Short mmCIF file of C-alpha atoms in Angstrom, two decimals:
data_model
loop_
_atom_site.label_atom_id
_atom_site.label_comp_id
_atom_site.label_asym_id
_atom_site.label_seq_id
_atom_site.Cartn_x
_atom_site.Cartn_y
_atom_site.Cartn_z
CA UNK N 1297 116.84 144.36 11.09
CA UNK N 1298 117.14 148.12 11.45
CA UNK N 1299 117.22 150.55 8.53
CA UNK N 1300 120.93 151.19 9.08
CA UNK N 1301 121.89 147.50 9.08
CA UNK N 1302 119.69 146.88 6.04
CA UNK N 1303 121.36 149.77 4.23
CA UNK N 1304 124.82 148.43 5.15
CA UNK N 1305 123.92 144.94 3.96
CA UNK N 1306 122.61 146.26 0.62
CA UNK N 1307 125.69 148.46 0.15
CA UNK N 1308 128.12 145.59 0.80
CA UNK N 1309 126.01 143.34 -1.44
CA UNK N 1310 126.32 145.88 -4.26
CA UNK N 1311 130.05 146.15 -3.62
CA UNK N 1312 130.62 142.39 -3.75
CA UNK N 1313 131.39 142.07 -7.50
CA UNK N 1314 134.13 144.66 -7.16
CA UNK N 1315 135.91 143.11 -4.15
CA UNK N 1316 138.49 141.16 -6.24
CA UNK N 1317 139.38 144.35 -8.14
CA UNK N 1318 139.75 146.29 -4.89
CA UNK N 1319 141.98 143.60 -3.42
CA UNK N 1320 144.17 143.53 -6.53
CA UNK N 1321 144.60 147.31 -6.27
CA UNK N 1322 145.60 146.86 -2.65
CA UNK N 1323 148.15 144.23 -3.67
CA UNK N 1324 149.72 146.73 -6.09
CA UNK N 1325 149.84 149.28 -3.25
CA UNK N 1326 151.61 146.77 -0.99
CA UNK N 1327 148.65 146.51 1.41
CA UNK N 1328 147.70 142.91 0.68
CA UNK N 1329 149.57 139.63 0.31
CA UNK N 1330 148.66 138.03 -3.03
CA UNK N 1331 149.34 134.58 -1.61
CA UNK N 1332 146.63 135.09 1.04
CA UNK N 1333 143.89 136.55 -1.13
CA UNK N 1334 141.67 133.49 -0.74
CA UNK N 1335 141.57 134.07 3.01
CA UNK N 1336 140.10 137.54 2.44
CA UNK N 1337 137.46 135.91 0.21
CA UNK N 1338 136.87 132.93 2.56
CA UNK N 1339 137.75 130.44 -0.18
CA UNK N 1340 140.10 127.46 -0.11
CA UNK N 1341 140.35 127.59 3.67
CA UNK N 1342 142.19 124.93 5.71
CA UNK N 1343 140.11 122.22 7.35
CA UNK N 1344 138.38 123.11 10.58
CA UNK N 1345 139.69 121.10 13.53
CA UNK N 1346 137.14 118.93 15.31
CA UNK N 1347 137.76 120.66 18.66
CA UNK N 1348 135.70 123.56 20.05
CA UNK N 1349 136.82 126.75 18.34
CA UNK N 1350 137.19 130.30 19.64
CA UNK N 1351 137.58 133.02 17.02
CA UNK N 1352 139.60 136.09 18.10
CA UNK N 1353 139.56 139.12 15.78
CA UNK N 1354 141.64 142.29 15.98
CA UNK N 1355 142.41 144.92 13.39
CA UNK N 1356 146.08 145.69 13.81
CA UNK N 1357 149.26 145.14 15.80
CA UNK N 1358 148.24 146.17 19.31
CA UNK N 1359 144.90 144.38 19.24
CA UNK N 1360 146.48 141.23 17.80
CA UNK N 1361 149.15 140.99 20.50
CA UNK N 1362 146.52 141.66 23.15
CA UNK N 1363 144.37 138.86 21.77
CA UNK N 1364 147.39 136.55 21.75
CA UNK N 1365 147.67 137.12 25.51
CA UNK N 1366 143.96 136.31 25.90
CA UNK N 1367 144.49 133.21 23.77
CA UNK N 1368 147.32 132.06 26.05
CA UNK N 1369 145.01 132.44 29.05
CA UNK N 1370 142.20 130.53 27.31
CA UNK N 1371 144.51 127.68 26.34
CA UNK N 1372 145.84 127.49 29.91
CA UNK N 1373 142.29 126.77 31.09
CA UNK N 1374 140.96 124.90 28.05
CA UNK N 1375 143.98 123.21 26.40
CA UNK N 1376 141.78 121.27 23.97
CA UNK N 1377 140.26 124.39 22.43
CA UNK N 1378 141.34 125.58 18.98
CA UNK N 1379 141.99 129.31 18.60
CA UNK N 1380 141.42 131.05 15.27
CA UNK N 1381 143.01 134.50 14.99
CA UNK N 1382 142.09 136.94 12.23
CA UNK N 1383 143.78 140.27 11.55
CA UNK N 1384 143.38 143.04 8.98
CA UNK N 1385 146.96 144.13 8.26
CA UNK N 1386 150.09 142.44 6.95
CA UNK N 1387 152.12 143.96 9.77
CA UNK N 1388 149.93 142.38 12.44
CA UNK N 1389 149.92 139.06 10.58
CA UNK N 1390 153.72 139.07 10.46
CA UNK N 1391 154.09 139.83 14.16
CA UNK N 1392 151.45 137.36 15.25
CA UNK N 1393 152.98 134.51 13.24
CA UNK N 1394 155.65 133.85 15.87
CA UNK N 1395 153.47 134.59 18.89
CA UNK N 1396 150.49 132.32 18.35
CA UNK N 1397 149.61 130.14 21.33
CA UNK N 1398 149.69 126.39 20.88
CA UNK N 1399 146.65 125.03 19.08
CA UNK N 1400 146.15 128.21 17.05
CA UNK N 1401 145.49 129.13 13.45
CA UNK N 1402 145.83 132.51 11.76
CA UNK N 1403 143.87 133.83 8.81
CA UNK N 1404 143.61 137.23 7.20
CA UNK N 1405 140.24 138.70 8.12
CA UNK N 1406 137.46 138.06 5.60
CA UNK N 1407 135.96 141.00 3.72
CA UNK N 1408 132.61 141.92 5.28
CA UNK N 1409 130.19 141.18 2.47
CA UNK N 1410 127.14 138.95 3.06
CA UNK N 1411 128.40 136.04 0.93
CA UNK N 1412 131.97 136.10 2.28
CA UNK N 1413 130.72 136.35 5.86
CA UNK N 1414 128.42 133.39 5.30
CA UNK N 1415 131.21 131.26 3.77
CA UNK N 1416 133.59 132.13 6.59
CA UNK N 1417 131.14 131.32 9.39
CA UNK N 1418 129.79 128.16 7.74
CA UNK N 1419 133.34 126.87 7.33
CA UNK N 1420 134.79 127.71 10.75
CA UNK N 1421 131.61 127.35 12.87
CA UNK N 1422 133.05 129.25 15.86
CA UNK N 1423 131.63 128.52 19.29
CA UNK N 1424 132.70 131.95 20.56
CA UNK N 1425 133.76 135.12 18.76
CA UNK N 1426 135.94 137.60 20.65
CA UNK N 1427 136.26 140.99 18.95
CA UNK N 1428 138.73 143.61 20.16
CA UNK N 1429 138.32 147.36 20.62
CA UNK N 1430 136.22 148.91 17.82
CA UNK N 1431 136.73 146.69 14.78
CA UNK N 1432 133.07 145.77 14.32
CA UNK N 1433 131.88 144.28 11.03
CA UNK N 1434 128.09 144.01 10.90
CA UNK N 1435 127.69 141.16 8.38
CA UNK N 1436 130.17 138.95 10.23
CA UNK N 1437 128.73 139.79 13.63
CA UNK N 1438 125.13 139.18 12.61
CA UNK N 1439 126.06 135.97 10.78
CA UNK N 1440 128.00 134.49 13.67
CA UNK N 1441 125.16 135.37 16.06
CA UNK N 1442 122.60 133.74 13.74
CA UNK N 1443 124.79 130.61 13.76
CA UNK N 1444 124.28 130.35 17.52
CA UNK N 1445 127.76 131.33 18.71
CA UNK N 1446 128.50 133.43 21.78
CA UNK N 1447 130.01 136.89 21.20
CA UNK N 1448 132.22 139.11 23.35
CA UNK N 1449 133.61 142.58 22.71
CA UNK N 1450 136.68 143.18 24.86
CA UNK N 1451 138.85 146.21 25.51
CA UNK N 1452 136.27 148.34 23.68
CA UNK N 1453 137.79 151.75 22.94
CA UNK N 1454 135.96 154.51 21.12
CA UNK N 1455 136.74 158.17 20.64
CA UNK N 1456 134.20 160.93 21.18
CA UNK N 1457 133.96 161.21 17.39
CA UNK N 1458 133.16 157.52 16.92
CA UNK N 1459 130.66 157.55 19.80
CA UNK N 1460 128.98 160.57 18.21
CA UNK N 1461 128.76 158.59 14.97
CA UNK N 1462 127.03 155.71 16.76
CA UNK N 1463 124.60 158.13 18.41
CA UNK N 1464 123.48 159.37 14.99
CA UNK N 1465 122.27 155.82 14.29
CA UNK N 1466 120.97 154.79 17.72
CA UNK N 1467 118.73 151.91 16.61
CA UNK N 1468 121.48 150.46 14.44
CA UNK N 1469 124.06 150.81 17.20
CA UNK N 1470 121.78 149.14 19.76
CA UNK N 1471 120.94 146.30 17.36
CA UNK N 1472 124.56 145.60 16.48
CA UNK N 1473 125.92 145.91 20.00
CA UNK N 1474 123.07 143.79 21.40
CA UNK N 1475 124.59 140.88 19.47
CA UNK N 1476 127.34 140.71 22.11
CA UNK N 1477 126.75 138.60 25.20
CA UNK N 1478 129.32 140.67 27.07
CA UNK N 1479 130.99 144.03 26.43
CA UNK N 1480 134.07 145.13 28.37
CA UNK N 1481 135.39 148.69 27.99
CA UNK N 1482 138.99 149.85 28.22
CA UNK N 1483 138.21 153.31 29.60
CA UNK N 1484 135.52 155.37 31.28
CA UNK N 1485 134.66 157.37 28.15
CA UNK N 1486 133.85 154.22 26.20
CA UNK N 1487 131.99 152.58 29.09
CA UNK N 1488 129.80 155.64 29.59
CA UNK N 1489 129.20 156.14 25.87
CA UNK N 1490 128.24 152.52 25.25
CA UNK N 1491 125.95 152.53 28.28
CA UNK N 1492 124.13 155.57 26.88
CA UNK N 1493 123.80 153.90 23.48
CA UNK N 1494 122.81 150.40 24.60
CA UNK N 1495 121.11 150.97 27.93
CA UNK N 1496 123.29 148.19 29.34
CA UNK N 1497 125.73 148.35 32.20
CA UNK N 1498 129.21 148.17 30.67
CA UNK N 1499 132.03 146.76 32.77
CA UNK N 1500 135.38 148.56 32.66
CA UNK N 1501 138.23 146.25 33.73
CA UNK N 1502 140.83 148.66 32.31
CA UNK N 1503 142.98 148.69 29.20
CA UNK N 1504 144.15 145.17 28.36
CA UNK N 1505 147.16 146.51 26.49
CA UNK N 1506 148.69 147.47 29.82
CA UNK N 1507 148.74 143.75 30.61
CA UNK N 1508 151.06 142.91 27.72
CA UNK N 1509 154.65 142.15 28.72
CA UNK N 1510 157.28 144.31 27.02
CA UNK N 1511 158.67 142.75 23.83
CA UNK N 1512 161.72 140.57 24.40
CA UNK N 1513 165.21 140.92 22.91
CA UNK N 1514 168.21 138.67 22.45
CA UNK N 1515 170.99 139.79 24.81
CA UNK N 1516 173.76 138.89 22.36
CA UNK N 1517 172.15 140.84 19.54
CA UNK N 1518 171.50 143.75 21.89
CA UNK N 1519 175.17 143.88 22.91
CA UNK N 1520 176.35 143.64 19.32
CA UNK N 1521 174.13 146.51 18.16
CA UNK N 1522 175.04 148.66 21.13
CA UNK N 1523 178.76 148.22 20.48
CA UNK N 1524 178.61 148.43 16.68
CA UNK N 1525 176.13 151.27 16.21
CA UNK N 1526 175.64 153.36 19.35
CA UNK N 1527 179.04 153.27 21.04
CA UNK N 1528 179.13 156.15 23.56
CA UNK N 1529 176.89 158.68 21.83
CA UNK N 1530 173.48 157.81 23.28
CA UNK N 1531 170.40 156.80 21.30
CA UNK N 1532 167.07 158.34 20.35
CA UNK N 1533 164.36 156.00 19.05
CA UNK N 1534 161.48 157.23 16.89
CA UNK N 1535 159.00 154.34 17.25
CA UNK N 1536 155.78 153.60 15.37
CA UNK N 1537 156.10 156.68 13.19
CA UNK N 1538 153.74 157.58 10.37
CA UNK N 1539 154.02 159.67 7.22
CA UNK N 1540 155.49 163.14 7.97
CA UNK N 1541 156.61 162.17 11.48
CA UNK N 1542 160.05 160.99 10.33
CA UNK N 1543 160.65 164.44 8.80
CA UNK N 1544 159.55 166.09 12.06
CA UNK N 1545 161.94 163.90 14.07
CA UNK N 1546 164.79 164.71 11.69
CA UNK N 1547 164.05 168.43 11.98
CA UNK N 1548 164.40 168.14 15.75
CA UNK N 1549 167.37 165.74 15.72
CA UNK N 1550 169.33 168.05 13.40
CA UNK N 1551 169.14 170.75 16.09
CA UNK N 1552 170.90 168.55 18.64
CA UNK N 1553 174.62 168.88 19.33
CA UNK N 1554 176.09 166.42 19.88
CA UNK N 1555 173.62 164.25 18.02
CA UNK N 1556 172.66 160.86 19.47
CA UNK N 1557 172.41 157.80 17.27
CA UNK N 1558 168.91 157.77 15.76
CA UNK N 1559 166.74 154.71 15.15
CA UNK N 1560 163.70 155.19 12.91
CA UNK N 1561 161.21 152.33 13.38
CA UNK N 1562 158.11 153.10 11.29
CA UNK N 1563 154.73 151.72 12.27
CA UNK N 1564 154.46 150.16 8.81
CA UNK N 1565 157.84 148.72 7.73
CA UNK N 1566 156.72 148.62 4.10
CA UNK N 1567 157.31 152.39 4.09
CA UNK N 1568 161.07 151.69 4.16
CA UNK N 1569 161.69 152.85 0.58
CA UNK N 1570 159.84 156.11 1.21
CA UNK N 1571 161.86 156.82 4.34
CA UNK N 1572 165.13 155.88 2.63
CA UNK N 1573 164.38 158.50 -0.05
CA UNK N 1574 163.84 161.09 2.70
CA UNK N 1575 167.15 160.21 4.37
CA UNK N 1576 169.01 160.40 1.08
CA UNK N 1577 167.50 163.82 0.39
CA UNK N 1578 168.67 165.01 3.82
CA UNK N 1579 172.20 163.76 3.17
CA UNK N 1580 172.54 161.73 6.36
CA UNK N 1581 174.56 158.54 6.63
CA UNK N 1582 172.31 155.61 7.46
CA UNK N 1583 171.94 151.87 7.28
CA UNK N 1584 168.80 149.89 6.64
CA UNK N 1585 168.09 146.88 8.82
CA UNK N 1586 166.58 144.78 6.02
CA UNK N 1587 169.69 145.31 3.91
CA UNK N 1588 172.58 145.77 6.37
CA UNK N 1589 171.80 143.58 9.34
CA UNK N 1590 174.52 145.02 11.58
CA UNK N 1591 175.09 148.79 11.25
CA UNK N 1592 178.34 150.43 12.29
CA UNK N 1593 179.16 153.54 14.26
CA UNK N 1594 179.89 155.42 11.05
CA UNK N 1595 176.14 155.56 10.36
CA UNK N 1596 174.15 158.32 12.04
CA UNK N 1597 170.77 156.63 11.55
CA UNK N 1598 169.43 153.08 11.57
CA UNK N 1599 166.26 152.59 9.51
CA UNK N 1600 164.63 149.71 11.38
CA UNK N 1601 162.24 148.54 8.67
CA UNK N 1602 161.60 145.11 10.17
CA UNK N 1603 158.88 143.48 12.22
CA UNK N 1604 159.18 141.88 15.63
CA UNK N 1605 162.30 143.72 16.81
CA UNK N 1606 160.83 146.51 18.92
CA UNK N 1607 162.25 144.85 22.02
CA UNK N 1608 165.73 145.55 20.65
CA UNK N 1609 165.03 149.17 19.71
CA UNK N 1610 163.37 150.06 23.02
CA UNK N 1611 166.30 148.64 24.99
CA UNK N 1612 168.91 150.40 22.86
CA UNK N 1613 167.18 153.76 23.27
CA UNK N 1614 167.81 156.26 26.03
CA UNK N 1615 164.69 158.17 25.02
CA UNK N 1616 161.66 157.34 22.84
CA UNK N 1617 159.69 159.55 20.50
CA UNK N 1618 156.39 157.70 20.02
CA UNK N 1619 154.66 158.28 16.70
CA UNK N 1620 150.99 158.70 15.99
CA UNK N 1621 150.62 161.93 17.95
CA UNK N 1622 151.60 164.20 15.06
CA UNK N 1623 150.00 162.16 12.26
CA UNK N 1624 146.58 163.18 11.00
CA UNK N 1625 143.77 160.95 12.21
CA UNK N 1626 145.91 158.31 13.94
CA UNK N 1627 145.23 159.30 17.53
CA UNK N 1628 148.53 158.21 19.07
CA UNK N 1629 149.91 154.87 20.19
CA UNK N 1630 150.16 153.11 23.54
CA UNK N 1631 153.22 154.33 25.54
CA UNK N 1632 153.16 151.52 28.10
CA UNK N 1633 155.76 149.25 26.46
CA UNK N 1634 158.70 151.70 26.47
CA UNK N 1635 157.72 153.09 29.86
CA UNK N 1636 157.69 149.63 31.42
CA UNK N 1637 161.23 149.25 30.12
CA UNK N 1638 162.19 152.46 31.91
CA UNK N 1639 162.21 154.77 28.87
CA UNK N 1640 160.75 158.26 28.93
CA UNK N 1641 158.36 159.00 26.07
CA UNK N 1642 157.79 162.12 23.99
CA UNK N 1643 154.83 162.30 21.64
CA UNK N 1644 152.54 164.71 19.82
CA UNK N 1645 149.32 166.34 21.01
CA UNK N 1646 146.85 164.27 18.96
CA UNK N 1647 146.49 161.21 21.20
CA UNK N 1648 142.71 160.87 21.40
CA UNK N 1649 142.94 157.06 21.46
CA UNK N 1650 144.76 157.25 24.80
CA UNK N 1651 143.65 160.55 26.33
CA UNK N 1652 143.14 159.25 29.88
CA UNK N 1653 146.36 157.23 29.92
CA UNK N 1654 148.47 160.01 28.36
CA UNK N 1655 147.15 162.58 30.84
CA UNK N 1656 147.97 160.35 33.80
CA UNK N 1657 151.44 159.47 32.54
CA UNK N 1658 152.14 163.09 31.67
CA UNK N 1659 151.20 164.14 35.22
CA UNK N 1660 153.51 161.41 36.53
CA UNK N 1661 156.44 162.75 34.50
CA UNK N 1662 156.74 159.75 32.17
CA UNK N 1663 155.37 161.35 28.98
CA UNK N 1664 156.08 164.75 27.43
CA UNK N 1665 153.55 166.02 24.90
CA UNK N 1666 154.96 168.52 22.42
CA UNK N 1667 153.94 170.16 19.17
CA UNK N 1668 156.50 171.01 16.50
CA UNK N 1669 160.16 170.26 15.84
CA UNK N 1670 161.56 173.04 18.05
CA UNK N 1671 159.53 171.85 21.04
CA UNK N 1672 160.56 168.27 20.34
CA UNK N 1673 164.25 169.21 20.26
CA UNK N 1674 163.86 171.12 23.54
CA UNK N 1675 162.08 168.16 25.17
CA UNK N 1676 164.86 165.80 24.07
CA UNK N 1677 167.49 168.06 25.62
CA UNK N 1678 165.54 168.43 28.88
CA UNK N 1679 164.87 164.69 29.19
CA UNK N 1680 168.52 163.71 28.75
CA UNK N 1681 169.65 161.62 31.69
CA UNK N 1682 166.31 161.83 33.56
CA UNK N 1683 165.13 158.52 34.99
CA UNK N 1684 161.48 157.57 35.41
CA UNK N 1685 160.11 157.59 38.97
CA UNK N 1686 160.58 154.14 40.49
CA UNK N 1687 157.13 154.18 42.06
CA UNK N 1688 155.54 154.69 38.61
CA UNK N 1689 157.08 151.49 37.28
CA UNK N 1690 155.96 149.60 40.38
CA UNK N 1691 152.41 150.96 40.01
CA UNK N 1692 152.24 150.00 36.34
CA UNK N 1693 153.37 146.46 37.06
CA UNK N 1694 150.70 146.11 39.75
CA UNK N 1695 147.99 147.61 37.54
CA UNK N 1696 148.89 145.48 34.54
CA UNK N 1697 147.56 142.26 36.02
CA UNK N 1698 144.04 143.44 36.85
CA UNK N 1699 142.54 143.91 33.33
CA UNK N 1700 143.55 140.42 32.16
CA UNK N 1701 142.16 138.78 35.29
CA UNK N 1702 138.86 140.66 35.02
CA UNK N 1703 138.53 139.95 31.30
CA UNK N 1704 139.08 136.23 31.77
CA UNK N 1705 136.51 136.19 34.59
CA UNK N 1706 133.98 137.70 32.18
CA UNK N 1707 134.88 135.37 29.29
CA UNK N 1708 134.95 132.15 31.29
CA UNK N 1709 131.15 131.54 31.22
CA UNK N 1710 131.18 131.98 27.43
CA UNK N 1711 133.99 129.53 26.67
CA UNK N 1712 132.88 126.34 24.94
CA UNK N 1713 133.00 123.08 26.81
CA UNK N 1714 135.74 120.78 25.58
CA UNK N 1715 133.30 117.90 25.72
CA UNK N 1716 131.02 119.65 23.22
#
């Protein structure tokens, strides 16, 4: 074991006695579900099914939905295989609950201490672990490898900053990444960076998130909301917003005359109270989805503080402001979903998680990147009534199938036999 991995193991070992206190503090902050605390500690877990088991781990919403699509593909080929999904956030757990493939279980991800990792792996005994993007936990990875399971890292995505961090610990990075039997990168930057670090050839099938179908919506509910709330005034959606971005959107929206109906759909719905306080301070009329299920046209703003309804909000919108590009350290969010539904996207300049994709879509006229409320208001005015190029939508549909096909081709040799 390298010095870096030894240091990490000792640090997490020293932290272990304080984990329950940390989790209780997170419960008070609304970041943990008290009813699922045992899952984080790998205690009192449900029985492991007798079937071969594939463990799929992703940190948050996008990774979880992407892994659900991979799980569907695995079950189509190996219907007797059990799928175990783990996620880090309550938001992703809530969304995934209704999208799990048949034969699946969901658990909150275990805390990465040596003892918890050992309990988790000894209980579930996965035949294959599939990790998504950059959520790499050394104790869990080393423990599952020592147990004899196969490991795959798919849709690996790393920023220049994170790659630079790995390069400062080259032996540790090589040791950890060598645990994976296959590594698939989402973009050229990550593929090149991981090749430099590991000395391995890294395949790049493309970003798996482009393979996800747009979220669905109930037509009756869509019609009701359009008639009751939007009427004939048009609609601006601020999607996946973070702290401070709602205020920025309001600063821009207040400059518009006439003003479209505004939907605020924060990335983390538990911020609803905070955003409600902001709206009250601004003096705008609004309704809150969790409290008033059907808003009326007398409200200027709909605070969409729910999970699993983005399909509705995207379809109601004429234009989408996508959060994450003005929030410190977030790095933007994936614009593919609204674009595939024919909606133009405006976002901020800090989109390092999707640099290549944003640049291409900006060149194609599907994404506008702006900085500041005045520029956002101007971009909203200029985008009014502009349709996306038809050829772009056709190209995206064609491109969306390739990453999933290539990823499944790479995973297939690692899948456990159902006769095992």
